């Protein structure tokens, strides 16, 4: 594989870094799993998430912020209430592309 492919893969790693960092924490994994079965129309409130993952409200809020910044969840506001839902389709496609690119680099190296 060319140097160009390696550079594109590196660019993909940089683009996916916030997601990889967010997904590297077990508490955030648990929160994301709790939100997977929700939609933007339903969502869960912080208190509901807190009871599902056995973390304090401040801890859940902290992890939700990181997951939102990584583009893995969405927040919907209804009056003074916030509802959170998983939003993994777009960014998980980017992670899949990254894994495919790494696999292609590995296969090209194996054939050399």
Short mmCIF file of C-alpha atoms in Angstrom, two decimals:
data_model
loop_
_atom_site.label_atom_id
_atom_site.label_comp_id
_atom_site.label_asym_id
_atom_site.label_seq_id
_atom_site.Cartn_x
_atom_site.Cartn_y
_atom_site.Cartn_z
CA UNK A 1 0.00 0.00 0.00
CA UNK A 2 1.20 3.48 -0.72
CA UNK A 3 2.38 6.15 1.63
CA UNK A 4 -0.82 7.99 0.69
CA UNK A 5 -2.92 5.20 2.24
CA UNK A 6 -0.88 5.38 5.45
CA UNK A 7 -1.36 9.16 5.58
CA UNK A 8 -5.11 8.81 5.06
CA UNK A 9 -5.25 6.21 7.82
CA UNK A 10 -3.37 8.54 10.16
CA UNK A 11 -5.85 11.31 9.32
CA UNK A 12 -8.69 8.91 10.12
CA UNK A 13 -7.08 8.07 13.49
CA UNK A 14 -6.90 11.77 14.35
CA UNK A 15 -10.54 12.27 13.32
CA UNK A 16 -11.67 9.31 15.45
CA UNK A 17 -9.54 10.13 18.49
CA UNK A 18 -12.32 11.82 20.52
CA UNK A 19 -14.56 8.79 19.98
CA UNK A 20 -11.80 6.34 20.84
CA UNK A 21 -11.01 8.28 24.01
CA UNK A 22 -14.69 8.47 24.99
CA UNK A 23 -15.22 4.77 24.35
CA UNK A 24 -12.14 3.81 26.35
CA UNK A 25 -13.85 4.44 29.69
CA UNK A 26 -16.01 1.69 31.20
CA UNK A 27 -18.46 4.17 32.75
CA UNK A 28 -19.03 5.85 29.39
CA UNK A 29 -19.45 2.44 27.76
CA UNK A 30 -22.17 1.63 30.31
CA UNK A 31 -23.90 4.97 29.72
CA UNK A 32 -23.80 4.47 25.97
CA UNK A 33 -25.23 0.97 26.35
CA UNK A 34 -28.02 2.38 28.52
CA UNK A 35 -28.81 4.91 25.79
CA UNK A 36 -28.62 2.55 22.80
CA UNK A 37 -32.30 1.60 23.04
CA UNK A 38 -33.49 5.20 23.15
CA UNK A 39 -34.25 7.66 20.39
CA UNK A 40 -33.98 11.41 20.30
CA UNK A 41 -37.76 11.51 20.83
CA UNK A 42 -37.62 9.34 23.96
CA UNK A 43 -34.19 9.70 25.52
CA UNK A 44 -33.28 9.36 29.17
CA UNK A 45 -32.81 12.03 31.80
CA UNK A 46 -29.69 12.21 33.96
CA UNK A 47 -31.54 10.76 36.96
CA UNK A 48 -32.67 7.76 34.93
CA UNK A 49 -29.16 7.18 33.61
CA UNK A 50 -27.78 7.53 37.14
CA UNK A 51 -29.96 4.70 38.40
CA UNK A 52 -29.08 2.47 35.43
CA UNK A 53 -25.30 2.83 35.72
CA UNK A 54 -24.95 3.35 39.49
CA UNK A 55 -22.99 6.59 39.29
CA UNK A 56 -23.59 9.97 40.92
CA UNK A 57 -25.39 12.71 39.00
CA UNK A 58 -22.20 14.81 38.69
CA UNK A 59 -20.29 11.78 37.35
CA UNK A 60 -23.02 10.98 34.82
CA UNK A 61 -23.14 14.62 33.71
CA UNK A 62 -19.37 14.64 33.26
CA UNK A 63 -19.43 11.47 31.15
CA UNK A 64 -22.41 12.71 29.11
CA UNK A 65 -20.44 15.86 28.25
CA UNK A 66 -17.53 13.78 26.95
CA UNK A 67 -19.84 11.51 24.95
CA UNK A 68 -21.61 14.55 23.44
CA UNK A 69 -18.32 16.19 22.51
CA UNK A 70 -17.27 12.96 20.81
CA UNK A 71 -20.51 12.97 18.82
CA UNK A 72 -21.79 9.71 20.29
CA UNK A 73 -24.95 11.01 21.98
CA UNK A 74 -27.45 13.80 21.44
CA UNK A 75 -29.26 16.01 23.93
CA UNK A 76 -32.82 17.18 23.46
CA UNK A 77 -34.11 19.94 25.69
CA UNK A 78 -37.77 20.14 26.66
CA UNK A 79 -38.35 23.12 28.91
CA UNK A 80 -35.91 22.67 31.76
CA UNK A 81 -35.50 18.93 31.16
CA UNK A 82 -32.71 17.37 29.11
CA UNK A 83 -33.10 14.01 27.41
CA UNK A 84 -30.09 12.05 26.14
CA UNK A 85 -30.02 9.43 23.40
CA UNK A 86 -27.35 7.48 21.55
CA UNK A 87 -26.31 8.94 18.22
CA UNK A 88 -23.83 6.39 17.00
CA UNK A 89 -24.64 5.81 13.32
CA UNK A 90 -22.59 8.63 11.81
CA UNK A 91 -19.51 8.36 13.96
CA UNK A 92 -19.50 4.59 14.18
CA UNK A 93 -19.32 4.58 10.38
CA UNK A 94 -16.11 6.63 10.73
CA UNK A 95 -14.74 4.08 13.21
CA UNK A 96 -15.62 1.26 10.79
CA UNK A 97 -13.77 3.08 8.01
CA UNK A 98 -10.75 3.46 10.28
CA UNK A 99 -10.73 -0.25 11.11
CA UNK A 100 -11.11 -1.14 7.43
CA UNK A 101 -8.18 1.14 6.51
CA UNK A 102 -5.97 -0.43 9.19
CA UNK A 103 -6.94 -3.89 7.98
CA UNK A 104 -6.09 -2.97 4.39
CA UNK A 105 -2.68 -1.66 5.48
CA UNK A 106 -2.06 -4.90 7.36
CA UNK A 107 -3.12 -7.05 4.40
CA UNK A 108 -0.91 -5.04 2.04
CA UNK A 109 2.01 -5.52 4.41
CA UNK A 110 1.30 -9.27 4.64
CA UNK A 111 1.49 -9.54 0.86
CA UNK A 112 4.86 -7.75 0.61
#
